[in-house]
Short mmCIF file of C-alpha atoms in Angstrom, two decimals:
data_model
loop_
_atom_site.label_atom_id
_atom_site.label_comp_id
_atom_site.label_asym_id
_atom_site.label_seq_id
_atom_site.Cartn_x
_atom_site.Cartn_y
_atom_site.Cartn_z
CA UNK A 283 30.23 -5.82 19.37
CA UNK A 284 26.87 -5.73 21.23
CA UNK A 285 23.55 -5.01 18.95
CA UNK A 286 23.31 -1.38 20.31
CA UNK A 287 26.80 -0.72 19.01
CA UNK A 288 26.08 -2.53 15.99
CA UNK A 289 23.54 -0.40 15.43
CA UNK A 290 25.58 2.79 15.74
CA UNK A 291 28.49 1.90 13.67
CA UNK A 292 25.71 1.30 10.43
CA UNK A 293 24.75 4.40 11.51
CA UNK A 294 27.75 6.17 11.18
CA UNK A 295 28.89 4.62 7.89
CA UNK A 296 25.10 5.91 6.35
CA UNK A 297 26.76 9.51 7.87
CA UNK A 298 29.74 9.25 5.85
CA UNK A 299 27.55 8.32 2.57
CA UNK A 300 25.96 11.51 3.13
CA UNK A 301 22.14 9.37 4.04
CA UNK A 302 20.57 12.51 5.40
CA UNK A 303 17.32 12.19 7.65
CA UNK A 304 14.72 13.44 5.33
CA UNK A 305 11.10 14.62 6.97
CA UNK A 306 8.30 12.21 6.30
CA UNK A 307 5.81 13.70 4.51
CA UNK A 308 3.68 11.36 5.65
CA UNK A 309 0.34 12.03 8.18
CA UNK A 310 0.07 8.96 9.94
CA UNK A 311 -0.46 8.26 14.08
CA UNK A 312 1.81 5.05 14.83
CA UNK A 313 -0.85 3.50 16.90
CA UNK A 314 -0.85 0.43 19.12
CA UNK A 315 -4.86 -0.77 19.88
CA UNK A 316 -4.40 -2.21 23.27
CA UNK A 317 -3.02 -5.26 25.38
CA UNK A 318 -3.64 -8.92 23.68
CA UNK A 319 -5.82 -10.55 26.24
CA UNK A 320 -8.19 -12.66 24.22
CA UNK A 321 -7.92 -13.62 19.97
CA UNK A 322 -10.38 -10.59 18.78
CA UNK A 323 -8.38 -7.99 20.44
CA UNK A 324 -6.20 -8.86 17.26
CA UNK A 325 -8.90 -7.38 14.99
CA UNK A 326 -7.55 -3.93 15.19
CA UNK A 327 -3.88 -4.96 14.16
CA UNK A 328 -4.55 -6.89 11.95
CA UNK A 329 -4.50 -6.28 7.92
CA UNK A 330 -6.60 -8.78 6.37
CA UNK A 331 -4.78 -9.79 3.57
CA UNK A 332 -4.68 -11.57 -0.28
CA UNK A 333 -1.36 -11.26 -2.43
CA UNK A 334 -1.60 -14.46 -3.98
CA UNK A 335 -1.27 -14.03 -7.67
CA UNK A 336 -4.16 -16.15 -8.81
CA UNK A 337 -6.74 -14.53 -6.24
CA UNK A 338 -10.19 -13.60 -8.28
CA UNK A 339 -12.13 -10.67 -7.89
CA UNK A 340 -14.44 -12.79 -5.51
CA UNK A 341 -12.34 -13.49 -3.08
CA UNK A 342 -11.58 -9.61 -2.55
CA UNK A 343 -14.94 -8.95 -1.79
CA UNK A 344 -15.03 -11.97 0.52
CA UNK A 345 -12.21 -10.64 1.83
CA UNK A 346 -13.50 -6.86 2.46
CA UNK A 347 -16.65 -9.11 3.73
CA UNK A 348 -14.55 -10.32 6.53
CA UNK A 349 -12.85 -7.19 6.96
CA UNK A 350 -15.79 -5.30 7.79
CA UNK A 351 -17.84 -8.28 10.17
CA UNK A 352 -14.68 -9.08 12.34
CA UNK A 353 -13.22 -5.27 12.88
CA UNK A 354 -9.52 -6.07 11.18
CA UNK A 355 -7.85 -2.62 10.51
CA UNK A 356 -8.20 -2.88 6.99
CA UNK A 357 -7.27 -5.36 3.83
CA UNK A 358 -3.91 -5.69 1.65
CA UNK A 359 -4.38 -6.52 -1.84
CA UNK A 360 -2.22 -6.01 -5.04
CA UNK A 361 -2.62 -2.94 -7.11
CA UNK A 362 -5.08 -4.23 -9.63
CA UNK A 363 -8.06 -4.67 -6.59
CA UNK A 364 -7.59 -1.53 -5.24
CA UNK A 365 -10.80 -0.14 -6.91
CA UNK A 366 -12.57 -3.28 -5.68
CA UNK A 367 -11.53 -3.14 -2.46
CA UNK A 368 -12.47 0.72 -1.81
CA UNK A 369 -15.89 0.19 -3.38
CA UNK A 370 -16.26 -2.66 -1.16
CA UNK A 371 -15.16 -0.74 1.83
CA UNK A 372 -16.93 2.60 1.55
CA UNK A 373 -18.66 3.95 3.74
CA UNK A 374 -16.28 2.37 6.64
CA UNK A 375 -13.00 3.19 8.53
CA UNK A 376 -11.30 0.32 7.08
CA UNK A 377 -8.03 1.13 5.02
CA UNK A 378 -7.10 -0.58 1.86
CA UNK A 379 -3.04 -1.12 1.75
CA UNK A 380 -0.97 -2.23 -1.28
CA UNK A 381 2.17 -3.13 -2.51
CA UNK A 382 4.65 -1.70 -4.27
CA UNK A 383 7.89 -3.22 -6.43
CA UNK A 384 6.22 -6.69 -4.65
CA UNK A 385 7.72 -9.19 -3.97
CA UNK A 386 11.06 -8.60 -5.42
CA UNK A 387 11.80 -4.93 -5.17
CA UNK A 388 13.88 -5.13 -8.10
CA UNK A 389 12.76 -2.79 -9.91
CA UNK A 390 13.60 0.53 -11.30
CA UNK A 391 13.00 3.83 -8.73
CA UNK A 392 10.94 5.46 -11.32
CA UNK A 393 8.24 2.91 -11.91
CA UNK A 394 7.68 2.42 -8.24
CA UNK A 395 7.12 5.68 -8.11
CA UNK A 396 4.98 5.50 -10.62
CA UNK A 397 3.37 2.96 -9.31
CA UNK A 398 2.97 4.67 -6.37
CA UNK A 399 0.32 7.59 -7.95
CA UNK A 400 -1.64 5.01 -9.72
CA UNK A 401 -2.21 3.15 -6.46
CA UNK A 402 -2.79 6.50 -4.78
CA UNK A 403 -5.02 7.33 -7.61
CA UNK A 404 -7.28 4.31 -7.06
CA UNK A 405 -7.65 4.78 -4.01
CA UNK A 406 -5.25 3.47 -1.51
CA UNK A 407 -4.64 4.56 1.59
CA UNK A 408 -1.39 2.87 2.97
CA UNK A 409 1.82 1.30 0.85
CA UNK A 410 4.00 -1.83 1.75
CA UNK A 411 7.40 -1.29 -0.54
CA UNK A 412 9.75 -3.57 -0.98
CA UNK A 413 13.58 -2.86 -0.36
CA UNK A 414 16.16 -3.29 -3.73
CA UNK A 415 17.36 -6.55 -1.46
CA UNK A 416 20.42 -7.12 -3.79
CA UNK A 417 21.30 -4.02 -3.68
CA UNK A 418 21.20 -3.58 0.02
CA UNK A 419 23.08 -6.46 0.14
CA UNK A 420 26.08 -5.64 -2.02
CA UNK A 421 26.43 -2.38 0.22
CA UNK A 422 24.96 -0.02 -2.55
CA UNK A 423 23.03 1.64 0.21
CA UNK A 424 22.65 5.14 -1.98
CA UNK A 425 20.65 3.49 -4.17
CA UNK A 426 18.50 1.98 -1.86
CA UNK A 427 18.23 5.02 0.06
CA UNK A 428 16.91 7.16 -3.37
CA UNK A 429 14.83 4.36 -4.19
CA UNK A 430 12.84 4.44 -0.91
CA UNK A 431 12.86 8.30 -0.87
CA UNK A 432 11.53 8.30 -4.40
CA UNK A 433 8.29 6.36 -3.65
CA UNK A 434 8.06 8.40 0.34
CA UNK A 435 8.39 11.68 -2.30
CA UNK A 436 6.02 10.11 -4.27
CA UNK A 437 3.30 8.96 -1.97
CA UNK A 438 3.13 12.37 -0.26
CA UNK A 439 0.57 12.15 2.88
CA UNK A 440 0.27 8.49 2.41
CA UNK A 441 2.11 6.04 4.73
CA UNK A 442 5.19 3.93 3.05
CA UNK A 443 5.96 0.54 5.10
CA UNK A 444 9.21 -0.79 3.79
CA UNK A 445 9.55 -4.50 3.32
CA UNK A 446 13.25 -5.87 4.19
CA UNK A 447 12.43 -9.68 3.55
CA UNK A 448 14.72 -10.35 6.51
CA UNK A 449 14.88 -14.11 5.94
CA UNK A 450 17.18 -13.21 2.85
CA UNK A 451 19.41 -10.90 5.42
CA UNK A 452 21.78 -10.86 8.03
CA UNK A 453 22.01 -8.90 11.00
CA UNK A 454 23.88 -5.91 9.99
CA UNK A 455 21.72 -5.89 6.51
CA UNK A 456 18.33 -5.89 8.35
CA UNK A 457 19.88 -2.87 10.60
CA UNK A 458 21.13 -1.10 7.78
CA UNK A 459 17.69 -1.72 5.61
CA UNK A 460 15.73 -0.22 9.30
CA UNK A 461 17.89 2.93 9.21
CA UNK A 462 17.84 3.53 5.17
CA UNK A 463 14.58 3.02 5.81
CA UNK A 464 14.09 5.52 8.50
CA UNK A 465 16.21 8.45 6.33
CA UNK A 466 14.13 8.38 3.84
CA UNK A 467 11.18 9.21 5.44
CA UNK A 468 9.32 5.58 5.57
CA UNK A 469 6.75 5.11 8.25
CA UNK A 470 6.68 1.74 8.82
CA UNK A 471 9.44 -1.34 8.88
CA UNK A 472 8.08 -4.15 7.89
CA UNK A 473 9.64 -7.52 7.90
CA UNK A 474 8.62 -10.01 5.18
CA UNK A 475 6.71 -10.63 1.89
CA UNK A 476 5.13 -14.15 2.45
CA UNK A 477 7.00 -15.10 -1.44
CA UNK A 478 10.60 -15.30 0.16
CA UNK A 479 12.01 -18.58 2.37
CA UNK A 480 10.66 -17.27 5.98
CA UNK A 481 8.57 -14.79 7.65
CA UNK A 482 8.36 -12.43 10.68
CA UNK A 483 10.10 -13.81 13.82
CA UNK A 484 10.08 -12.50 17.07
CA UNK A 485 14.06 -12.01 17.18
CA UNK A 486 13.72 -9.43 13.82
CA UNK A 487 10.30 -7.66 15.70
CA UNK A 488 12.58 -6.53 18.50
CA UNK A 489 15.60 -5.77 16.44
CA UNK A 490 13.70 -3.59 13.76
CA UNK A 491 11.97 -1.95 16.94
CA UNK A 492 15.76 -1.74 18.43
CA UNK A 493 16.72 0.16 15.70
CA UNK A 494 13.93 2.51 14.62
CA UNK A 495 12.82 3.00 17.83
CA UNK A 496 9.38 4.96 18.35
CA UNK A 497 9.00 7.04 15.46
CA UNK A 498 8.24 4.29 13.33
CA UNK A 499 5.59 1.33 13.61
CA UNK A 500 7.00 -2.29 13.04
CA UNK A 501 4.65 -4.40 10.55
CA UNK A 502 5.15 -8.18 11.32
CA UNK A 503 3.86 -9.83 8.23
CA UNK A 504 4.73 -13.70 6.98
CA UNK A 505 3.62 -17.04 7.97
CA UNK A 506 1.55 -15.87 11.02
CA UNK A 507 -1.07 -18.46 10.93
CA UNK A 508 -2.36 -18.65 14.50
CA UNK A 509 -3.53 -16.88 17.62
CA UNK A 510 -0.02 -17.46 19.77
CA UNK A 511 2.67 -16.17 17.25
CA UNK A 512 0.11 -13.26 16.22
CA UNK A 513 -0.10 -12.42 20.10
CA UNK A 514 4.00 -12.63 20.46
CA UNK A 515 4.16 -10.70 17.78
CA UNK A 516 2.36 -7.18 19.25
CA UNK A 517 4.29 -8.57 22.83
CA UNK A 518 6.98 -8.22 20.76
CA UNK A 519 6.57 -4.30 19.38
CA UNK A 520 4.52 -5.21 16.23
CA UNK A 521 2.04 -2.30 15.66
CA UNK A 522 0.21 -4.06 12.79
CA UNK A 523 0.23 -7.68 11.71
CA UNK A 524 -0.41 -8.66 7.93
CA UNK A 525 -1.69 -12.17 7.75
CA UNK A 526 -4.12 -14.13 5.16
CA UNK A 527 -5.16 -16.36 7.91
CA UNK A 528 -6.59 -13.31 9.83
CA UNK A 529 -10.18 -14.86 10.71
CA UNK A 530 -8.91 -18.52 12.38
CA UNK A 531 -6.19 -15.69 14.12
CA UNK A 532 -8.93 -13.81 15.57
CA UNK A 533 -11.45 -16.60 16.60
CA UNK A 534 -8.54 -18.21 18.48
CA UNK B 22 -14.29 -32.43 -26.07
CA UNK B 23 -10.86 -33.41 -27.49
CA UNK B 24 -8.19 -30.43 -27.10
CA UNK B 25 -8.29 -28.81 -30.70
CA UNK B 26 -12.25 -28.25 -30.05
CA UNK B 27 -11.58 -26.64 -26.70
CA UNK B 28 -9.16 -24.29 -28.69
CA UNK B 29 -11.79 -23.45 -31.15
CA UNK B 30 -14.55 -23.32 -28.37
CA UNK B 31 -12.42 -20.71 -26.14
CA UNK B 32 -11.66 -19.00 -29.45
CA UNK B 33 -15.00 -18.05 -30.27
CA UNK B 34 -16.11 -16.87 -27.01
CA UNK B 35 -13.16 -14.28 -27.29
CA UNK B 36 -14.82 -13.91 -30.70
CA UNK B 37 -18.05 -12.90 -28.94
CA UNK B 38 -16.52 -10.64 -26.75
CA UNK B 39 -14.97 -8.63 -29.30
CA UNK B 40 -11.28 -9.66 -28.51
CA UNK B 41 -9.31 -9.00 -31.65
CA UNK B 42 -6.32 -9.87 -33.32
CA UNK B 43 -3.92 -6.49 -33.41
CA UNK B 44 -0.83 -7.17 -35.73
CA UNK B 45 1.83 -7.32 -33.34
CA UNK B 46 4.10 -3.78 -33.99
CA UNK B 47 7.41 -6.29 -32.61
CA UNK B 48 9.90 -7.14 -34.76
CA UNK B 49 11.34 -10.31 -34.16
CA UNK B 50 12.58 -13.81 -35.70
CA UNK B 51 11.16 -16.50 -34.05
CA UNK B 52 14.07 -19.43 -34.18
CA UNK B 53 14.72 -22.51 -33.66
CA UNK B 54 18.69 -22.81 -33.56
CA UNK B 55 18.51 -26.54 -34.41
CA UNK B 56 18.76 -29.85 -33.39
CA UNK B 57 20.02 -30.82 -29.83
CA UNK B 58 22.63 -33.66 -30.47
CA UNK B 59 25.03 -32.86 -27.19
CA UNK B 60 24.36 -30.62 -24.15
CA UNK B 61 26.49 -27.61 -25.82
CA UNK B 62 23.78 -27.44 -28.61
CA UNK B 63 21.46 -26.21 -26.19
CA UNK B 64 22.75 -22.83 -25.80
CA UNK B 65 21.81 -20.48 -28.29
CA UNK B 66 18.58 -21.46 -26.65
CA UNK B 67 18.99 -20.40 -23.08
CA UNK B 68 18.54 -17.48 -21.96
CA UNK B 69 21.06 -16.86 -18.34
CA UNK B 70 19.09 -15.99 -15.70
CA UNK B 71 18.95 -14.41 -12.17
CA UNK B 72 15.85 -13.00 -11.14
CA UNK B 73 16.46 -13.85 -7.59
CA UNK B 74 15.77 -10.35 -4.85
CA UNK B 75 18.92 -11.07 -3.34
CA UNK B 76 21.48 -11.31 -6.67
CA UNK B 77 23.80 -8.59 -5.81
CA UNK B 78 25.84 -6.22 -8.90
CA UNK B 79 28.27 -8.83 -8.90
CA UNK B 80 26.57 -11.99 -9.63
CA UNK B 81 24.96 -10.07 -12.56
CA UNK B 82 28.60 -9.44 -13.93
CA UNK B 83 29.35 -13.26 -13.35
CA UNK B 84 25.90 -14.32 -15.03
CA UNK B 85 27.47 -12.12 -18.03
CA UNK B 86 30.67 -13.38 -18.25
CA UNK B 87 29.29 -17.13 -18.40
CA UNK B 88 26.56 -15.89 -21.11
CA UNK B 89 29.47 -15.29 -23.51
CA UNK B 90 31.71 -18.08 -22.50
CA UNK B 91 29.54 -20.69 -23.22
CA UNK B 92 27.57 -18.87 -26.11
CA UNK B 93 24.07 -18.52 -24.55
CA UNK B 94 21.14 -16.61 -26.57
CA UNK B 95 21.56 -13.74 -23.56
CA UNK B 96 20.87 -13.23 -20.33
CA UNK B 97 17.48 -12.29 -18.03
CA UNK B 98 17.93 -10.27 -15.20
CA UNK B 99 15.59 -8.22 -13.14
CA UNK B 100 15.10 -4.11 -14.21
CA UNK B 101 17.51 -2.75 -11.73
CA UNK B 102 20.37 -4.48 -13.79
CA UNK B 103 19.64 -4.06 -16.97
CA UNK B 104 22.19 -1.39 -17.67
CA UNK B 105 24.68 -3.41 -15.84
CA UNK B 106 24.10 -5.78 -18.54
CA UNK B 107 24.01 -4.01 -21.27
CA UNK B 108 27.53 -2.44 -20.23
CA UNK B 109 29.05 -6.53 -19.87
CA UNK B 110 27.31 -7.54 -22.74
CA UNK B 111 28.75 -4.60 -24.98
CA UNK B 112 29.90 -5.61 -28.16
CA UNK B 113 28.30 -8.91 -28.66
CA UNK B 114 24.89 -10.18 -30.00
CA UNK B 115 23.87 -11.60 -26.58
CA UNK B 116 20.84 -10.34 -25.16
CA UNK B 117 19.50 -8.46 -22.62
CA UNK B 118 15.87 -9.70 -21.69
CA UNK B 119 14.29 -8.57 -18.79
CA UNK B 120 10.74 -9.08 -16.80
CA UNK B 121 7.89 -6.69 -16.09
CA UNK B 122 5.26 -6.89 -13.48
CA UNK B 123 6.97 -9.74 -12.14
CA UNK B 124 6.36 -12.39 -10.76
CA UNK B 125 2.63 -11.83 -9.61
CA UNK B 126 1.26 -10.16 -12.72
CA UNK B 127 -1.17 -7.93 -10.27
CA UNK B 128 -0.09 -5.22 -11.13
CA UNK B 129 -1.95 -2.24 -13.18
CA UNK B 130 -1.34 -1.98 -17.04
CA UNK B 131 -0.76 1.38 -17.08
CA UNK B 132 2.33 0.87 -14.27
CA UNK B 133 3.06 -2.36 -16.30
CA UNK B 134 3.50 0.50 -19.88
CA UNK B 135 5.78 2.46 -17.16
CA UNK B 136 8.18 -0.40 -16.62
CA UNK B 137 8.33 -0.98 -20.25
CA UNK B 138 9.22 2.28 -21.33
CA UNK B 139 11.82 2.66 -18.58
CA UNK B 140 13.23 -0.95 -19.65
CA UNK B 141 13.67 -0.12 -22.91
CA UNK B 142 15.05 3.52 -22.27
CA UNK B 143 17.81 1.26 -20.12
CA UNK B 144 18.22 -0.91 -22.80
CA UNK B 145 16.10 -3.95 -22.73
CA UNK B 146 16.31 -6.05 -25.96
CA UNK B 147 13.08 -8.41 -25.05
CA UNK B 148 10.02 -8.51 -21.96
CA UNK B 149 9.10 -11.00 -20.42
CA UNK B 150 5.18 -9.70 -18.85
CA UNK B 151 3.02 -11.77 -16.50
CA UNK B 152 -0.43 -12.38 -17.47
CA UNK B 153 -3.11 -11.21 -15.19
CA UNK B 154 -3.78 -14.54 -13.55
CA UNK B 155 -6.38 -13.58 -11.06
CA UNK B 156 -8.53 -12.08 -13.86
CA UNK B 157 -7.47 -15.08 -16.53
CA UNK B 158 -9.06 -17.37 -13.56
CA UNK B 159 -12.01 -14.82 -13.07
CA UNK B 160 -12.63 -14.79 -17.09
CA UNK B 161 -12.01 -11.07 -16.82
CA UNK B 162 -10.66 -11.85 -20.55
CA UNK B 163 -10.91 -8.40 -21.78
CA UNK B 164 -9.17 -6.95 -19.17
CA UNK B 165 -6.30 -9.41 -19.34
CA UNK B 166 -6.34 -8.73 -22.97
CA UNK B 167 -6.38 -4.88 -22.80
CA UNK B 168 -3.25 -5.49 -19.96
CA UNK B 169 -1.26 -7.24 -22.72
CA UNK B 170 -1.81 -4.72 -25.51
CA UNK B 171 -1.17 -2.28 -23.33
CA UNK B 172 2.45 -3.82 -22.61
CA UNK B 173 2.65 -4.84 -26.34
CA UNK B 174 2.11 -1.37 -27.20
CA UNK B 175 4.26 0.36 -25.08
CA UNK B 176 6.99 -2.11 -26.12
CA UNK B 177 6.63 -1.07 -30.31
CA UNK B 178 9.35 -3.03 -31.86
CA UNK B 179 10.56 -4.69 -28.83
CA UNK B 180 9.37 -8.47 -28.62
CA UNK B 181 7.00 -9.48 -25.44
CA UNK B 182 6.64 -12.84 -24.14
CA UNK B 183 3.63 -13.61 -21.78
CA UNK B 184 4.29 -15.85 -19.11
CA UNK B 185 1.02 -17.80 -18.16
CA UNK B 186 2.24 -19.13 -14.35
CA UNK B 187 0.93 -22.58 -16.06
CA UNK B 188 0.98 -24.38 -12.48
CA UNK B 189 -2.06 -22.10 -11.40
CA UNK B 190 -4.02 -22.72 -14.43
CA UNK B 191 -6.29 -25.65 -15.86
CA UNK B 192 -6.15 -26.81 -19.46
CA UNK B 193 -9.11 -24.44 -20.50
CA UNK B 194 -7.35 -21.34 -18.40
CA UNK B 195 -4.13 -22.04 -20.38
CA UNK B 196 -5.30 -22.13 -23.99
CA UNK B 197 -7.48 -19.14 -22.86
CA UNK B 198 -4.19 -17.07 -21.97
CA UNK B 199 -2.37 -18.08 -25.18
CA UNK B 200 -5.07 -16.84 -27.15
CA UNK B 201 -5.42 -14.09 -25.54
CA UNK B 202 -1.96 -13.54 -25.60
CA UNK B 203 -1.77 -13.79 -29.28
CA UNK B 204 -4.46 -11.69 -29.90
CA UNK B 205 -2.65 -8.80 -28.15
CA UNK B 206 -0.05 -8.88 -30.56
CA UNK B 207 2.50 -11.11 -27.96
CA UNK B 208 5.84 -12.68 -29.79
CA UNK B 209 6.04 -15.48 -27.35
CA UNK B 210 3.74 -17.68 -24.80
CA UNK B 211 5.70 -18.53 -21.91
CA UNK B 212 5.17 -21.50 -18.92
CA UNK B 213 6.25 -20.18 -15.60
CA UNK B 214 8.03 -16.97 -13.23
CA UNK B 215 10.01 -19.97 -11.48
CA UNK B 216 8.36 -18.16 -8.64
CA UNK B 217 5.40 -20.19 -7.71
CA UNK B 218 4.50 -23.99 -7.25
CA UNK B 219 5.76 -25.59 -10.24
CA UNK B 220 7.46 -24.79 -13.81
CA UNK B 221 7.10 -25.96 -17.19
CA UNK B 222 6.04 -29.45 -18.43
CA UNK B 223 6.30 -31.14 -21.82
CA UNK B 224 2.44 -31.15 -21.51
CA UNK B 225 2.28 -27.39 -21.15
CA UNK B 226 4.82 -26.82 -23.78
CA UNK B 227 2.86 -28.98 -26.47
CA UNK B 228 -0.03 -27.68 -25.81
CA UNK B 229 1.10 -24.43 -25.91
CA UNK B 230 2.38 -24.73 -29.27
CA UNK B 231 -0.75 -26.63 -30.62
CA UNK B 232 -3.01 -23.33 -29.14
CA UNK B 233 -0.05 -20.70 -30.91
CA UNK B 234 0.81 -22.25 -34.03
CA UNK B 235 4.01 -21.49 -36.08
CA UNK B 236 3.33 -17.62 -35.48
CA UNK B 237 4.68 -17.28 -32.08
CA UNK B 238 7.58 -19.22 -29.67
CA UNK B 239 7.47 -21.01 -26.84
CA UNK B 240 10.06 -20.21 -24.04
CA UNK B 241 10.10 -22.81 -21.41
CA UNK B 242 11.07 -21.65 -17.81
CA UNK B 243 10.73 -23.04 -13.93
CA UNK B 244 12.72 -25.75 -12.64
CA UNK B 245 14.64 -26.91 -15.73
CA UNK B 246 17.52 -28.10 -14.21
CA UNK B 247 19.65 -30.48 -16.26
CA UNK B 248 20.02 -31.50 -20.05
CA UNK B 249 17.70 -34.14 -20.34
CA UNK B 250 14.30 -32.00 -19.06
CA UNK B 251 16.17 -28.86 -21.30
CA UNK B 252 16.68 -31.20 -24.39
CA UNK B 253 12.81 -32.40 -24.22
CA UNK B 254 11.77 -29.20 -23.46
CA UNK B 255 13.41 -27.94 -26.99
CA UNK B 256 12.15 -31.01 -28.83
CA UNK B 257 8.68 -30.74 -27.13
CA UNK B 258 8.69 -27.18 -29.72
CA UNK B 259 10.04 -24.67 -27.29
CA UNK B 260 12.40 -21.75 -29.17
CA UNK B 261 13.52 -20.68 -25.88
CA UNK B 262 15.11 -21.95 -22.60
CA UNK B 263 15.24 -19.75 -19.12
CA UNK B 264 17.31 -21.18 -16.30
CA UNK B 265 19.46 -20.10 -13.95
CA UNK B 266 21.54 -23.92 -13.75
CA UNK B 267 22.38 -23.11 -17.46
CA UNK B 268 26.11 -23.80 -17.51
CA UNK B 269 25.53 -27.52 -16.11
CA UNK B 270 23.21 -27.88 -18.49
CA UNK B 271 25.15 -27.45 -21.14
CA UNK B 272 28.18 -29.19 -19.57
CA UNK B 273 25.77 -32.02 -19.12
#
């Protein structure tokens, strides 16, 4: 079986589960800047980002610092900065993303949801969720499906990206986790946490692209350290890159 | 500065900044089943765990099944499987323990209160929170106490442990986070997610204890492997054991 039929037999199982298609409520334009023809055309891709647990208050604003001087399209920072990073942004364009359920995703529908309006409530613009893995991988796809829709309901206009941590998945898993993905009104696929064994590679960029197609952006996030992969990566369909490394990316 | 004036020294600058004791509304016995003469002895100590993303429905069952075989204290498993737990563990006196605003900690306390009450609606018998660390290493104290309480409060008679993510901190950051810990009316200090760079140490677990006193226990977690770190760990003054390798453990 070729990819493309792959693809449409994961589809039609989701059919027989009864995985409607729900309508994003999302507003959000899937954008791609522009061709990659020298490092700081990255800037606009890229979100500037700190998840590290033991990352201070001063490196956020360091962080929003950079943000702001080298153009990135905004920061990622776990829930507790949010407030930091808005004040430290105001005034600008930039967006401040965060996570939800991160990095394991194992956790109960309710709380990301929850989760979800206190992040929107402090300010954040944008939301990287990450999938129930184990559950997506022992074929309990319904649950996966509600637990994706519940934080979409629950983040309204706001844009959900949802994290499939495709180094713990296999072909047919990451398709299935793009398409449950999809249904429940997500607007972005992304592919990796940086907290798991492996990050984005080029081979998941194009599948996740194969299988969402152009409705959806494709985040490539995990272990892009330098100016080449970051560059593959948008060659690749990427519409946004999350990296920590964002400044050596962008001065080349 | 020898290490009992460093205690007493970080204890009165909590002093100063008005960070009081609560009296902890969690009812629990902190035990210590007794002496560890043969691998076997070890497990009313160990809690079974899989906190892994990918652990699918049915490894949880298996982790559950062992847990009463060999007679472990209970089991730890991420919210999502809690009630699957609960529904294997039926009948016994094992527990179910699981984690909250794991493994990064960054989350917001309010969220943090969310996951607790849901936990505990599922049928969580013990927490197991992550300390603020970015704010512990920012000596944002009084928000990292406040985050406790919060959890500590939401939890009522349910016992919280605080896990510090030792390998991030330095000696002064430690005993900072057990006292604070305390203070917030915690049941139990505890080393490490098993999610970052390193896991517990004999070191940490001593000097844990000396900071804590008889009042609270000591769960040591990350990278305990085999019976002879598990034995030391338990004769080093921890109560409690997490590890996923429990059943070689106590096969020896």
């Amino acid at each position: 079986m070729n990819q493309q039929e792959l693809i449409q037999k994961i589809s039609e199982e989701m059919d027989e589960l009864g995985i409607k298609q729900i309508k994003s409520p999302a507003k959000v334009k899937i954008e791609r800047p522009g061709p990659i023809n020298k490092p700081s055309d990255l800037a606009p891709y890229i979100e500037h980002t700190i998840l590290k647990p033991e990352a201070t208050r001063d490196q956020i604003v360091k962080l929003c610092k950079e943000a702001k001087e080298f153009g990135f399209k905004g920061v990622c920072v776990n829930p507790i900065y949010i407030e930091e990073a808005k004040k430290q942004l105001k005034g600008t364009d930039l967006i401040v993303n965060t996570v939800i359920g991160f990095p394991l995703g194992a956790g109960i529908s309710r709380v990301k949801a929850e989760e979800v309006r206190e992040a929107v409530k402090a300010g954040a613009n944008e939301l990287d969720m990450v999938i129930q893995v184990g559950l997506l991988k022992g074929k309990e796809y319904k649950l996966v499906y509600e637990d994706i829709k519940a934080v979409v309901e629950a983040a309204g206009p706001i844009p959900v990206k949802v994290i499939l941590e495709t180094c713990l998945l296999d072909e047919s898993e990451k398709i299935a986790g793009c398409i449950l993905a999809m249904r429940a009104g997500a607007s972005f696929v992304k592919t990796a946490t940086g907290f798991s064994k492996g990050g984005a590679t080029i081979e998941d960029i194009r599948l996740m692209r194969a299988v969402v197609g152009g409705s959806l952006g494709v985040k490539a996030s995990g272990g892009i350290r330098d100016y080449q992969t970051a560059k593959a990566m948008v060659e690749a369909a990427a519409n946004r890159i999350g990296c920590s490394a964002s400044v050596e990316i962008v001065k080349g």
